[in-house]
């Protein structure tokens, strides 16, 4: 491996290749597959819950952008991570020239779009759209024009900026039947690529992440230290959402920092980074796609309530399939119709008991009247029995 790292084409695309370590061949693909499965389930659940919030007219601009982040993470986990897992397992490139040209380009586009989308949440409103009651005038719908425009601009920038990753990726032969995918820019483009490798990480990661973290830290500091009067419920809710976004942006920046450091180090450093650092950085990159849905499901109140609703709905549905009767609690709003049906079934029993009470109106009064009566010693409580005996 040391001889390989001293060659000119060490800028691998799609994962480190020709690595002789047997542990890397087995452990890294297993880790990546586990991250893919858990992260895909988490992001799908977040997208489902946020879609449900919009269906209940409880959507907001922040939720729309968080749904876009979840969709981007899902694309990274399903389309990018399996390529790296297969590359580490085969220790060479077996996916053809088209995937070789687009592997790093697509992954960098998704990572940059996620960072810029989190930065766009600083301009989004946290308040949900209220549901009209009675004859109230219908509130204005969520103004999604600027959200659509922002997402279109973000993805256009994210797709166009890493184009050199697409242009200079190529297959190289290594032996008789072994191919590797590397990035090999020509000598005439050396000055341009040197400038590109300095500007690209700054515009797609460093500046957006620093701006996002600084904005949310300043917002929380102002909310905590400049609130003399007791805060209202809406202001408290806004502070909670700000804290959630700060944690999500901080986790994303922290987990992507090793990948961007290795990216810059590989292309501008005088010495190549250790192979272990490059592998560890790629694992952390995919872990960031699992961290954000975990933060949303544990800290964001609306998403957490949605998880509880989905959990109760799934457990009760499974219990009904197992013929458990009525042991499952009707916790979710979707089970309201079933609860109403149970009440209608119980209404027949109640009507029958009322009918019995109407047929025997004096029985309860008779026993209630005699329950606490005091009987004197010289008074016979059942004189008719004594008369029968006398006869």
Short mmCIF file of the C-alpha atoms (twelve columns), coordinates in Angstrom:
data_MODEL
# 
_entry.id   MODEL 
# 
loop_
_atom_site.group_PDB 
_atom_site.id 
_atom_site.type_symbol 
_atom_site.label_atom_id 
_atom_site.label_alt_id 
_atom_site.label_comp_id 
_atom_site.label_asym_id 
_atom_site.label_seq_id 
_atom_site.Cartn_x 
_atom_site.Cartn_y 
_atom_site.Cartn_z 
_atom_site.pdbx_PDB_model_num 
ATOM 1   C CA . UNK A 1   0.000    0.000   0.000   1 
ATOM 2   C CA . UNK A 2   2.901    2.377   0.675   1 
ATOM 3   C CA . UNK A 3   4.074    1.976   -2.905  1 
ATOM 4   C CA . UNK A 4   0.592    2.720   -4.139  1 
ATOM 5   C CA . UNK A 5   0.310    5.867   -2.041  1 
ATOM 6   C CA . UNK A 6   3.472    7.264   -3.628  1 
ATOM 7   C CA . UNK A 7   2.098    6.998   -7.164  1 
ATOM 8   C CA . UNK A 8   0.474    9.887   -9.034  1 
ATOM 9   C CA . UNK A 9   -3.055   8.499   -9.204  1 
ATOM 10  C CA . UNK A 10  -3.880   8.013   -5.513  1 
ATOM 11  C CA . UNK A 11  -7.036   10.146  -5.603  1 
ATOM 12  C CA . UNK A 12  -9.452   7.228   -5.548  1 
ATOM 13  C CA . UNK A 13  -13.079  7.698   -6.561  1 
ATOM 14  C CA . UNK A 14  -15.789  5.657   -4.868  1 
ATOM 15  C CA . UNK A 15  -13.690  4.489   -1.933  1 
ATOM 16  C CA . UNK A 16  -10.150  3.345   -1.223  1 
ATOM 17  C CA . UNK A 17  -9.123   0.499   -3.547  1 
ATOM 18  C CA . UNK A 18  -6.306   -2.067  -3.669  1 
ATOM 19  C CA . UNK A 19  -6.119   -2.094  0.113   1 
ATOM 20  C CA . UNK A 20  -4.618   -5.411  1.269   1 
ATOM 21  C CA . UNK A 21  -6.216   -5.408  4.738   1 
ATOM 22  C CA . UNK A 22  -8.641   -8.302  5.209   1 
ATOM 23  C CA . UNK A 23  -10.365  -6.533  8.111   1 
ATOM 24  C CA . UNK A 24  -11.199  -3.593  5.872   1 
ATOM 25  C CA . UNK A 25  -12.725  -5.924  3.298   1 
ATOM 26  C CA . UNK A 26  -15.141  -7.471  5.807   1 
ATOM 27  C CA . UNK A 27  -15.712  -4.943  8.599   1 
ATOM 28  C CA . UNK A 28  -16.207  -1.761  6.597   1 
ATOM 29  C CA . UNK A 29  -18.931  -3.148  4.265   1 
ATOM 30  C CA . UNK A 30  -20.837  -4.554  7.240   1 
ATOM 31  C CA . UNK A 31  -20.681  -1.197  9.028   1 
ATOM 32  C CA . UNK A 32  -21.806  0.660   5.914   1 
ATOM 33  C CA . UNK A 33  -24.724  -1.716  5.336   1 
ATOM 34  C CA . UNK A 34  -25.850  -1.311  8.951   1 
ATOM 35  C CA . UNK A 35  -25.696  2.467   8.603   1 
ATOM 36  C CA . UNK A 36  -27.648  2.291   5.339   1 
ATOM 37  C CA . UNK A 37  -30.477  0.205   6.809   1 
ATOM 38  C CA . UNK A 38  -30.892  2.158   10.046  1 
ATOM 39  C CA . UNK A 39  -30.523  5.540   8.375   1 
ATOM 40  C CA . UNK A 40  -32.947  4.700   5.565   1 
ATOM 41  C CA . UNK A 41  -35.614  3.608   8.059   1 
ATOM 42  C CA . UNK A 42  -35.120  6.761   10.133  1 
ATOM 43  C CA . UNK A 43  -35.286  9.135   7.182   1 
ATOM 44  C CA . UNK A 44  -38.326  7.388   5.697   1 
ATOM 45  C CA . UNK A 45  -40.085  7.667   9.059   1 
ATOM 46  C CA . UNK A 46  -39.236  11.374  9.335   1 
ATOM 47  C CA . UNK A 47  -40.524  12.022  5.813   1 
ATOM 48  C CA . UNK A 48  -43.746  10.118  6.559   1 
ATOM 49  C CA . UNK A 49  -44.357  12.078  9.764   1 
ATOM 50  C CA . UNK A 50  -43.654  15.445  8.146   1 
ATOM 51  C CA . UNK A 51  -45.958  14.543  5.238   1 
ATOM 52  C CA . UNK A 52  -48.639  13.709  7.789   1 
ATOM 53  C CA . UNK A 53  -48.120  17.085  9.449   1 
ATOM 54  C CA . UNK A 54  -48.786  18.854  6.150   1 
ATOM 55  C CA . UNK A 55  -51.855  16.694  5.608   1 
ATOM 56  C CA . UNK A 56  -53.216  17.900  8.964   1 
ATOM 57  C CA . UNK A 57  -52.545  21.563  8.015   1 
ATOM 58  C CA . UNK A 58  -49.722  21.731  10.592  1 
ATOM 59  C CA . UNK A 59  -46.917  22.240  8.110   1 
ATOM 60  C CA . UNK A 60  -44.344  25.006  8.284   1 
ATOM 61  C CA . UNK A 61  -41.409  26.236  6.261   1 
ATOM 62  C CA . UNK A 62  -38.948  24.561  8.625   1 
ATOM 63  C CA . UNK A 63  -40.717  21.212  8.238   1 
ATOM 64  C CA . UNK A 64  -40.599  21.526  4.443   1 
ATOM 65  C CA . UNK A 65  -36.837  22.093  4.516   1 
ATOM 66  C CA . UNK A 66  -36.306  19.267  7.028   1 
ATOM 67  C CA . UNK A 67  -38.227  16.948  4.707   1 
ATOM 68  C CA . UNK A 68  -35.855  17.984  1.905   1 
ATOM 69  C CA . UNK A 69  -32.878  17.200  4.162   1 
ATOM 70  C CA . UNK A 70  -34.335  13.762  4.952   1 
ATOM 71  C CA . UNK A 71  -34.839  13.057  1.237   1 
ATOM 72  C CA . UNK A 72  -31.222  14.048  0.537   1 
ATOM 73  C CA . UNK A 73  -29.932  11.803  3.310   1 
ATOM 74  C CA . UNK A 74  -32.023  8.965   1.928   1 
ATOM 75  C CA . UNK A 75  -30.438  9.429   -1.503  1 
ATOM 76  C CA . UNK A 76  -26.953  9.383   0.049   1 
ATOM 77  C CA . UNK A 77  -27.645  6.171   1.958   1 
ATOM 78  C CA . UNK A 78  -29.347  4.281   -0.861  1 
ATOM 79  C CA . UNK A 79  -27.290  5.417   -3.861  1 
ATOM 80  C CA . UNK A 80  -23.835  6.319   -2.532  1 
ATOM 81  C CA . UNK A 81  -23.071  4.114   0.470   1 
ATOM 82  C CA . UNK A 82  -23.693  0.764   -1.324  1 
ATOM 83  C CA . UNK A 83  -21.131  1.760   -3.966  1 
ATOM 84  C CA . UNK A 84  -18.492  2.254   -1.267  1 
ATOM 85  C CA . UNK A 85  -19.455  -0.992  0.480   1 
ATOM 86  C CA . UNK A 86  -19.028  -2.966  -2.751  1 
ATOM 87  C CA . UNK A 87  -15.739  -1.221  -3.524  1 
ATOM 88  C CA . UNK A 88  -14.279  -2.079  -0.124  1 
ATOM 89  C CA . UNK A 89  -15.432  -5.671  -0.460  1 
ATOM 90  C CA . UNK A 90  -14.046  -6.211  -3.985  1 
ATOM 91  C CA . UNK A 91  -10.948  -4.046  -3.368  1 
ATOM 92  C CA . UNK A 92  -11.195  -2.830  -6.959  1 
ATOM 93  C CA . UNK A 93  -13.678  -1.143  -9.283  1 
ATOM 94  C CA . UNK A 94  -16.318  -3.384  -10.873 1 
ATOM 95  C CA . UNK A 95  -19.191  -0.977  -11.638 1 
ATOM 96  C CA . UNK A 96  -18.125  0.377   -15.021 1 
ATOM 97  C CA . UNK A 97  -17.063  3.743   -16.334 1 
ATOM 98  C CA . UNK A 98  -20.424  5.520   -15.965 1 
ATOM 99  C CA . UNK A 99  -20.659  4.901   -12.225 1 
ATOM 100 C CA . UNK A 100 -16.969  5.737   -11.910 1 
ATOM 101 C CA . UNK A 101 -17.583  9.160   -13.443 1 
ATOM 102 C CA . UNK A 102 -20.680  9.950   -11.362 1 
ATOM 103 C CA . UNK A 103 -19.940  8.346   -7.967  1 
ATOM 104 C CA . UNK A 104 -18.061  11.178  -6.247  1 
ATOM 105 C CA . UNK A 105 -19.853  13.876  -8.235  1 
ATOM 106 C CA . UNK A 106 -23.303  12.752  -7.059  1 
ATOM 107 C CA . UNK A 107 -22.205  12.227  -3.458  1 
ATOM 108 C CA . UNK A 108 -20.597  15.669  -3.256  1 
ATOM 109 C CA . UNK A 109 -23.715  17.223  -4.793  1 
ATOM 110 C CA . UNK A 110 -25.951  15.604  -2.137  1 
ATOM 111 C CA . UNK A 111 -23.632  16.522  0.754   1 
ATOM 112 C CA . UNK A 112 -23.368  20.136  -0.398  1 
ATOM 113 C CA . UNK A 113 -27.151  20.350  -0.913  1 
ATOM 114 C CA . UNK A 114 -27.774  19.053  2.616   1 
ATOM 115 C CA . UNK A 115 -25.423  21.604  4.184   1 
ATOM 116 C CA . UNK A 116 -26.917  24.478  2.186   1 
ATOM 117 C CA . UNK A 117 -30.485  23.361  2.972   1 
ATOM 118 C CA . UNK A 118 -29.715  23.405  6.684   1 
ATOM 119 C CA . UNK A 119 -28.341  26.907  6.193   1 
ATOM 120 C CA . UNK A 120 -31.602  27.893  4.472   1 
ATOM 121 C CA . UNK A 121 -33.561  26.948  7.609   1 
ATOM 122 C CA . UNK A 122 -32.223  30.125  9.220   1 
ATOM 123 C CA . UNK A 123 -34.620  32.075  6.971   1 
ATOM 124 C CA . UNK A 124 -37.601  29.769  7.499   1 
ATOM 125 C CA . UNK A 125 -40.535  30.351  9.825   1 
ATOM 126 C CA . UNK A 126 -41.234  27.960  12.652  1 
ATOM 127 C CA . UNK A 127 -44.926  28.636  13.194  1 
ATOM 128 C CA . UNK A 128 -47.345  26.068  11.711  1 
ATOM 129 C CA . UNK A 129 -50.400  26.886  9.636   1 
ATOM 130 C CA . UNK A 130 -53.432  27.052  11.903  1 
ATOM 131 C CA . UNK A 131 -56.588  25.090  11.149  1 
ATOM 132 C CA . UNK A 132 -59.697  27.317  10.793  1 
ATOM 133 C CA . UNK A 133 -62.537  26.713  13.238  1 
ATOM 134 C CA . UNK A 134 -66.225  27.370  12.778  1 
ATOM 135 C CA . UNK A 135 -66.948  30.190  10.415  1 
ATOM 136 C CA . UNK A 136 -63.503  31.703  10.719  1 
ATOM 137 C CA . UNK A 137 -61.853  32.875  7.574   1 
ATOM 138 C CA . UNK A 138 -59.491  30.336  6.080   1 
ATOM 139 C CA . UNK A 139 -55.853  31.245  6.907   1 
ATOM 140 C CA . UNK A 140 -53.383  31.830  4.109   1 
ATOM 141 C CA . UNK A 141 -51.735  28.703  2.813   1 
ATOM 142 C CA . UNK A 142 -48.079  27.991  3.381   1 
ATOM 143 C CA . UNK A 143 -46.094  30.289  1.144   1 
ATOM 144 C CA . UNK A 144 -43.878  27.703  -0.529  1 
ATOM 145 C CA . UNK A 145 -42.716  29.866  -3.432  1 
ATOM 146 C CA . UNK A 146 -39.480  30.929  -1.818  1 
ATOM 147 C CA . UNK A 147 -38.888  27.375  -0.528  1 
ATOM 148 C CA . UNK A 148 -39.199  25.939  -4.038  1 
ATOM 149 C CA . UNK A 149 -36.945  28.655  -5.383  1 
ATOM 150 C CA . UNK A 150 -34.373  28.136  -2.625  1 
ATOM 151 C CA . UNK A 151 -34.278  24.362  -3.136  1 
ATOM 152 C CA . UNK A 152 -33.991  24.775  -6.906  1 
ATOM 153 C CA . UNK A 153 -31.116  27.242  -6.483  1 
ATOM 154 C CA . UNK A 154 -29.387  25.046  -3.901  1 
ATOM 155 C CA . UNK A 155 -29.537  21.928  -6.053  1 
ATOM 156 C CA . UNK A 156 -28.460  23.776  -9.187  1 
ATOM 157 C CA . UNK A 157 -25.418  25.122  -7.368  1 
ATOM 158 C CA . UNK A 158 -24.683  21.755  -5.725  1 
ATOM 159 C CA . UNK A 159 -24.896  19.842  -9.007  1 
ATOM 160 C CA . UNK A 160 -22.886  22.308  -11.093 1 
ATOM 161 C CA . UNK A 161 -20.074  23.119  -8.673  1 
ATOM 162 C CA . UNK A 162 -18.510  19.609  -8.406  1 
ATOM 163 C CA . UNK A 163 -18.505  19.084  -12.197 1 
ATOM 164 C CA . UNK A 164 -14.680  18.665  -12.221 1 
ATOM 165 C CA . UNK A 165 -15.237  15.549  -10.112 1 
ATOM 166 C CA . UNK A 166 -17.278  14.217  -13.009 1 
ATOM 167 C CA . UNK A 167 -14.961  15.316  -15.808 1 
ATOM 168 C CA . UNK A 168 -11.672  14.011  -14.458 1 
ATOM 169 C CA . UNK A 169 -12.799  10.634  -13.066 1 
ATOM 170 C CA . UNK A 170 -11.575  7.716   -15.154 1 
ATOM 171 C CA . UNK A 171 -10.800  4.013   -15.034 1 
ATOM 172 C CA . UNK A 172 -7.213   2.828   -14.766 1 
ATOM 173 C CA . UNK A 173 -5.979   -0.723  -15.335 1 
ATOM 174 C CA . UNK A 174 -4.061   -2.407  -12.583 1 
ATOM 175 C CA . UNK A 175 -2.879   -5.765  -13.746 1 
ATOM 176 C CA . UNK A 176 -4.690   -8.072  -16.133 1 
ATOM 177 C CA . UNK A 177 -8.236   -8.031  -14.793 1 
ATOM 178 C CA . UNK A 178 -8.137   -5.306  -12.121 1 
ATOM 179 C CA . UNK A 179 -9.530   -1.813  -12.604 1 
ATOM 180 C CA . UNK A 180 -9.416   1.159   -10.277 1 
ATOM 181 C CA . UNK A 181 -11.402  4.387   -10.440 1 
ATOM 182 C CA . UNK A 182 -9.336   7.512   -9.816  1 
ATOM 183 C CA . UNK A 183 -9.461   11.235  -10.379 1 
ATOM 184 C CA . UNK A 184 -6.647   12.219  -12.747 1 
ATOM 185 C CA . UNK A 185 -6.854   15.828  -13.975 1 
ATOM 186 C CA . UNK A 186 -4.514   16.694  -16.860 1 
ATOM 187 C CA . UNK A 187 -1.401   18.774  -16.312 1 
ATOM 188 C CA . UNK A 188 -2.865   21.764  -18.151 1 
ATOM 189 C CA . UNK A 189 -5.628   22.007  -15.537 1 
ATOM 190 C CA . UNK A 190 -3.328   21.836  -12.519 1 
ATOM 191 C CA . UNK A 191 -3.571   25.541  -11.619 1 
ATOM 192 C CA . UNK A 192 -7.348   25.582  -12.025 1 
ATOM 193 C CA . UNK A 193 -7.799   22.456  -9.914  1 
ATOM 194 C CA . UNK A 194 -5.507   23.843  -7.227  1 
ATOM 195 C CA . UNK A 195 -7.757   26.889  -6.930  1 
ATOM 196 C CA . UNK A 196 -10.896  24.744  -7.159  1 
ATOM 197 C CA . UNK A 197 -9.824   22.485  -4.288  1 
ATOM 198 C CA . UNK A 198 -9.441   25.561  -2.077  1 
ATOM 199 C CA . UNK A 199 -12.667  27.361  -3.010  1 
ATOM 200 C CA . UNK A 200 -14.958  24.350  -3.274  1 
ATOM 201 C CA . UNK A 201 -14.812  23.143  0.371   1 
ATOM 202 C CA . UNK A 202 -15.094  26.710  1.636   1 
ATOM 203 C CA . UNK A 203 -18.262  27.545  -0.327  1 
ATOM 204 C CA . UNK A 204 -20.041  24.223  0.106   1 
ATOM 205 C CA . UNK A 205 -19.123  23.363  3.703   1 
ATOM 206 C CA . UNK A 206 -17.104  25.823  5.772   1 
ATOM 207 C CA . UNK A 207 -19.039  29.048  5.191   1 
ATOM 208 C CA . UNK A 208 -22.604  27.565  5.298   1 
ATOM 209 C CA . UNK A 209 -21.864  25.494  8.409   1 
ATOM 210 C CA . UNK A 210 -20.201  28.406  10.236  1 
ATOM 211 C CA . UNK A 211 -23.034  30.780  9.330   1 
ATOM 212 C CA . UNK A 212 -25.725  28.311  10.436  1 
ATOM 213 C CA . UNK A 213 -24.108  27.540  13.784  1 
ATOM 214 C CA . UNK A 214 -23.395  31.211  14.517  1 
ATOM 215 C CA . UNK A 215 -26.965  32.205  13.689  1 
ATOM 216 C CA . UNK A 216 -28.609  29.623  15.943  1 
ATOM 217 C CA . UNK A 217 -26.191  30.201  18.818  1 
ATOM 218 C CA . UNK A 218 -26.905  33.934  18.643  1 
ATOM 219 C CA . UNK A 219 -30.674  33.330  18.456  1 
ATOM 220 C CA . UNK A 220 -30.686  31.040  21.495  1 
ATOM 221 C CA . UNK A 221 -28.444  33.418  23.437  1 
ATOM 222 C CA . UNK A 222 -30.828  36.292  22.775  1 
ATOM 223 C CA . UNK A 223 -33.876  34.183  23.683  1 
ATOM 224 C CA . UNK A 224 -32.365  33.074  27.011  1 
ATOM 225 C CA . UNK A 225 -30.672  36.260  28.211  1 
ATOM 226 C CA . UNK A 226 -33.096  38.916  26.958  1 
ATOM 227 C CA . UNK A 227 -36.399  37.437  28.078  1 
ATOM 228 C CA . UNK A 228 -37.321  39.489  31.154  1 
ATOM 229 C CA . UNK A 229 -41.018  38.587  31.102  1 
ATOM 230 C CA . UNK A 230 -42.317  35.022  31.077  1 
ATOM 231 C CA . UNK A 231 -42.249  33.726  27.545  1 
ATOM 232 C CA . UNK A 232 -45.404  32.720  25.747  1 
ATOM 233 C CA . UNK A 233 -46.069  29.251  24.408  1 
ATOM 234 C CA . UNK A 234 -45.281  30.274  20.830  1 
ATOM 235 C CA . UNK A 235 -41.936  31.783  21.853  1 
ATOM 236 C CA . UNK A 236 -41.018  28.692  23.859  1 
ATOM 237 C CA . UNK A 237 -41.901  26.507  20.901  1 
ATOM 238 C CA . UNK A 238 -39.717  28.628  18.630  1 
ATOM 239 C CA . UNK A 239 -36.793  28.305  21.057  1 
ATOM 240 C CA . UNK A 240 -37.189  24.509  21.109  1 
ATOM 241 C CA . UNK A 241 -37.206  24.333  17.318  1 
ATOM 242 C CA . UNK A 242 -34.125  26.564  17.209  1 
ATOM 243 C CA . UNK A 243 -32.340  24.223  19.619  1 
ATOM 244 C CA . UNK A 244 -33.251  21.228  17.447  1 
ATOM 245 C CA . UNK A 245 -31.928  22.928  14.320  1 
ATOM 246 C CA . UNK A 246 -28.740  23.934  16.135  1 
ATOM 247 C CA . UNK A 247 -28.128  20.329  17.205  1 
ATOM 248 C CA . UNK A 248 -28.851  18.991  13.704  1 
ATOM 249 C CA . UNK A 249 -26.553  21.543  12.049  1 
ATOM 250 C CA . UNK A 250 -23.817  20.980  14.635  1 
ATOM 251 C CA . UNK A 251 -23.936  17.193  14.243  1 
ATOM 252 C CA . UNK A 252 -23.847  17.515  10.462  1 
ATOM 253 C CA . UNK A 253 -20.845  19.882  10.539  1 
ATOM 254 C CA . UNK A 254 -18.950  17.772  13.079  1 
ATOM 255 C CA . UNK A 255 -19.451  14.482  11.223  1 
ATOM 256 C CA . UNK A 256 -18.608  15.956  7.812   1 
ATOM 257 C CA . UNK A 257 -15.471  17.750  8.996   1 
ATOM 258 C CA . UNK A 258 -13.150  14.681  8.687   1 
ATOM 259 C CA . UNK A 259 -14.364  13.969  5.136   1 
ATOM 260 C CA . UNK A 260 -13.778  17.534  3.940   1 
ATOM 261 C CA . UNK A 261 -10.412  17.612  5.754   1 
ATOM 262 C CA . UNK A 262 -9.327   14.399  4.035   1 
ATOM 263 C CA . UNK A 263 -10.639  15.738  0.718   1 
ATOM 264 C CA . UNK A 264 -8.526   18.887  0.985   1 
ATOM 265 C CA . UNK A 265 -5.540   17.073  2.434   1 
ATOM 266 C CA . UNK A 266 -5.482   14.522  -0.392  1 
ATOM 267 C CA . UNK A 267 -5.522   17.155  -3.112  1 
ATOM 268 C CA . UNK A 268 -3.400   19.931  -1.620  1 
ATOM 269 C CA . UNK A 269 -1.172   18.276  0.976   1 
ATOM 270 C CA . UNK A 270 2.446    17.386  0.415   1 
ATOM 271 C CA . UNK A 271 1.887    14.022  2.089   1 
ATOM 272 C CA . UNK A 272 -1.109   11.815  1.571   1 
ATOM 273 C CA . UNK A 273 -3.396   11.179  4.571   1 
ATOM 274 C CA . UNK A 274 -3.397   7.751   6.228   1 
ATOM 275 C CA . UNK A 275 -5.750   5.234   4.687   1 
ATOM 276 C CA . UNK A 276 -7.448   4.688   8.042   1 
ATOM 277 C CA . UNK A 277 -8.340   8.392   8.228   1 
ATOM 278 C CA . UNK A 278 -9.900   8.309   4.762   1 
ATOM 279 C CA . UNK A 279 -12.003  5.241   5.611   1 
ATOM 280 C CA . UNK A 280 -13.022  6.651   8.990   1 
ATOM 281 C CA . UNK A 281 -14.028  9.943   7.351   1 
ATOM 282 C CA . UNK A 282 -16.272  8.174   4.855   1 
ATOM 283 C CA . UNK A 283 -17.969  6.176   7.619   1 
ATOM 284 C CA . UNK A 284 -18.661  9.395   9.548   1 
ATOM 285 C CA . UNK A 285 -20.072  10.988  6.395   1 
ATOM 286 C CA . UNK A 286 -22.766  8.310   6.159   1 
ATOM 287 C CA . UNK A 287 -23.283  8.413   9.918   1 
ATOM 288 C CA . UNK A 288 -24.353  12.045  9.573   1 
ATOM 289 C CA . UNK A 289 -27.317  10.837  7.513   1 
ATOM 290 C CA . UNK A 290 -28.372  8.731   10.527  1 
ATOM 291 C CA . UNK A 291 -27.700  11.386  13.163  1 
ATOM 292 C CA . UNK A 292 -30.118  14.015  11.837  1 
ATOM 293 C CA . UNK A 293 -33.260  11.785  11.860  1 
ATOM 294 C CA . UNK A 294 -32.264  10.524  15.315  1 
ATOM 295 C CA . UNK A 295 -32.082  14.112  16.585  1 
ATOM 296 C CA . UNK A 296 -35.439  14.976  15.033  1 
ATOM 297 C CA . UNK A 297 -37.176  11.910  16.482  1 
ATOM 298 C CA . UNK A 298 -35.864  12.545  19.996  1 
ATOM 299 C CA . UNK A 299 -35.888  16.358  20.274  1 
ATOM 300 C CA . UNK A 300 -38.468  17.722  17.821  1 
ATOM 301 C CA . UNK A 301 -41.876  17.562  19.554  1 
ATOM 302 C CA . UNK A 302 -43.970  17.195  16.394  1 
ATOM 303 C CA . UNK A 303 -41.794  14.426  14.986  1 
ATOM 304 C CA . UNK A 304 -41.607  12.655  18.347  1 
ATOM 305 C CA . UNK A 305 -45.393  12.656  18.686  1 
ATOM 306 C CA . UNK A 306 -45.638  11.321  15.151  1 
ATOM 307 C CA . UNK A 307 -43.275  8.469   16.057  1 
ATOM 308 C CA . UNK A 308 -45.499  7.591   19.023  1 
ATOM 309 C CA . UNK A 309 -48.591  7.611   16.798  1 
ATOM 310 C CA . UNK A 310 -46.911  5.370   14.208  1 
ATOM 311 C CA . UNK A 311 -45.706  3.045   16.963  1 
ATOM 312 C CA . UNK A 312 -49.135  2.614   18.519  1 
ATOM 313 C CA . UNK A 313 -50.754  2.211   15.108  1 
ATOM 314 C CA . UNK A 314 -48.300  -0.515  14.087  1 
ATOM 315 C CA . UNK A 315 -48.423  -2.386  17.407  1 
ATOM 316 C CA . UNK A 316 -52.208  -2.316  17.597  1 
ATOM 317 C CA . UNK A 317 -52.522  -3.461  13.990  1 
ATOM 318 C CA . UNK A 318 -50.155  -6.334  14.679  1 
ATOM 319 C CA . UNK A 319 -52.020  -7.238  17.860  1 
ATOM 320 C CA . UNK A 320 -55.363  -7.262  16.024  1 
ATOM 321 C CA . UNK A 321 -53.884  -9.595  13.446  1 
ATOM 322 C CA . UNK A 322 -52.899  -11.883 16.323  1 
ATOM 323 C CA . UNK A 323 -56.496  -11.821 17.636  1 
ATOM 324 C CA . UNK A 324 -55.720  -10.003 20.849  1 
ATOM 325 C CA . UNK A 325 -59.195  -8.526  21.130  1 
ATOM 326 C CA . UNK A 326 -59.467  -5.083  22.650  1 
ATOM 327 C CA . UNK A 327 -56.238  -5.134  24.662  1 
ATOM 328 C CA . UNK A 328 -54.536  -2.526  22.492  1 
ATOM 329 C CA . UNK A 329 -55.106  1.063   23.607  1 
ATOM 330 C CA . UNK A 330 -56.621  3.369   21.037  1 
ATOM 331 C CA . UNK A 331 -53.922  6.019   21.334  1 
ATOM 332 C CA . UNK A 332 -53.678  7.259   17.810  1 
ATOM 333 C CA . UNK A 333 -56.035  9.552   16.047  1 
ATOM 334 C CA . UNK A 334 -56.408  7.035   13.255  1 
ATOM 335 C CA . UNK A 335 -58.093  4.630   15.703  1 
ATOM 336 C CA . UNK A 336 -60.796  7.116   16.560  1 
ATOM 337 C CA . UNK A 337 -63.228  5.501   14.149  1 
ATOM 338 C CA . UNK A 338 -62.618  2.102   15.754  1 
ATOM 339 C CA . UNK A 339 -63.170  3.600   19.189  1 
ATOM 340 C CA . UNK A 340 -66.399  5.119   17.963  1 
ATOM 341 C CA . UNK A 341 -67.478  1.741   16.586  1 
ATOM 342 C CA . UNK A 342 -66.783  0.123   19.948  1 
ATOM 343 C CA . UNK A 343 -68.889  2.761   21.640  1 
ATOM 344 C CA . UNK A 344 -71.719  2.065   19.216  1 
ATOM 345 C CA . UNK A 345 -71.498  -1.649  20.015  1 
ATOM 346 C CA . UNK A 346 -71.569  -0.872  23.714  1 
ATOM 347 C CA . UNK A 347 -74.599  1.361   23.161  1 
ATOM 348 C CA . UNK A 348 -76.824  -1.669  22.559  1 
ATOM 349 C CA . UNK A 349 -75.889  -3.155  25.946  1 
ATOM 350 C CA . UNK A 350 -76.580  0.159   27.627  1 
ATOM 351 C CA . UNK A 351 -79.986  0.421   25.959  1 
ATOM 352 C CA . UNK A 352 -80.848  -3.106  27.084  1 
ATOM 353 C CA . UNK A 353 -79.932  -2.317  30.696  1 
ATOM 354 C CA . UNK A 354 -82.069  0.840   30.551  1 
ATOM 355 C CA . UNK A 355 -84.966  -1.254  29.325  1 
ATOM 356 C CA . UNK A 356 -84.604  -3.599  32.293  1 
ATOM 357 C CA . UNK A 357 -84.570  -0.665  34.665  1 
ATOM 358 C CA . UNK A 358 -87.808  0.562   33.133  1 
ATOM 359 C CA . UNK A 359 -89.473  -2.845  33.619  1 
ATOM 360 C CA . UNK A 360 -88.608  -2.940  37.343  1 
ATOM 361 C CA . UNK A 361 -88.835  0.643   38.554  1 
ATOM 362 C CA . UNK A 362 -89.686  -0.059  42.235  1 
ATOM 363 C CA . UNK A 363 -87.142  -2.755  43.092  1 
ATOM 364 C CA . UNK A 364 -84.221  -0.452  43.654  1 
ATOM 365 C CA . UNK A 365 -86.403  1.984   45.569  1 
ATOM 366 C CA . UNK A 366 -87.667  -0.821  47.778  1 
ATOM 367 C CA . UNK A 367 -84.238  -2.054  48.795  1 
ATOM 368 C CA . UNK A 368 -82.810  1.442   49.054  1 
ATOM 369 C CA . UNK A 369 -85.578  2.439   51.396  1 
ATOM 370 C CA . UNK A 370 -85.040  -0.609  53.614  1 
ATOM 371 C CA . UNK A 371 -81.253  -0.632  53.518  1 
ATOM 372 C CA . UNK A 372 -80.590  1.656   56.495  1 
ATOM 373 C CA . UNK A 373 -83.883  1.330   58.405  1 
ATOM 374 C CA . UNK A 374 -83.705  0.893   62.171  1 
ATOM 375 C CA . UNK A 375 -85.855  -1.877  63.628  1 
ATOM 376 C CA . UNK A 376 -86.989  -1.622  67.213  1 
ATOM 377 C CA . UNK A 377 -86.660  -4.573  69.480  1 
ATOM 378 C CA . UNK A 378 -90.395  -4.939  70.029  1 
ATOM 379 C CA . UNK A 379 -91.219  -4.500  66.395  1 
ATOM 380 C CA . UNK A 380 -91.388  -7.441  64.064  1 
ATOM 381 C CA . UNK A 381 -89.871  -6.535  60.682  1 
ATOM 382 C CA . UNK A 382 -91.967  -9.216  58.877  1 
ATOM 383 C CA . UNK A 383 -95.295  -9.419  60.625  1 
ATOM 384 C CA . UNK A 384 -96.971  -11.380 57.795  1 
ATOM 385 C CA . UNK A 385 -94.700  -14.385 58.467  1 
ATOM 386 C CA . UNK A 386 -95.877  -14.507 62.084  1 
ATOM 387 C CA . UNK A 387 -99.492  -14.356 61.003  1 
ATOM 388 C CA . UNK A 388 -98.951  -17.309 58.690  1 
ATOM 389 C CA . UNK A 389 -97.419  -19.294 61.555  1 
ATOM 390 C CA . UNK A 390 -100.330 -18.450 63.831  1 
ATOM 391 C CA . UNK A 391 -102.735 -19.736 61.250  1 
# 
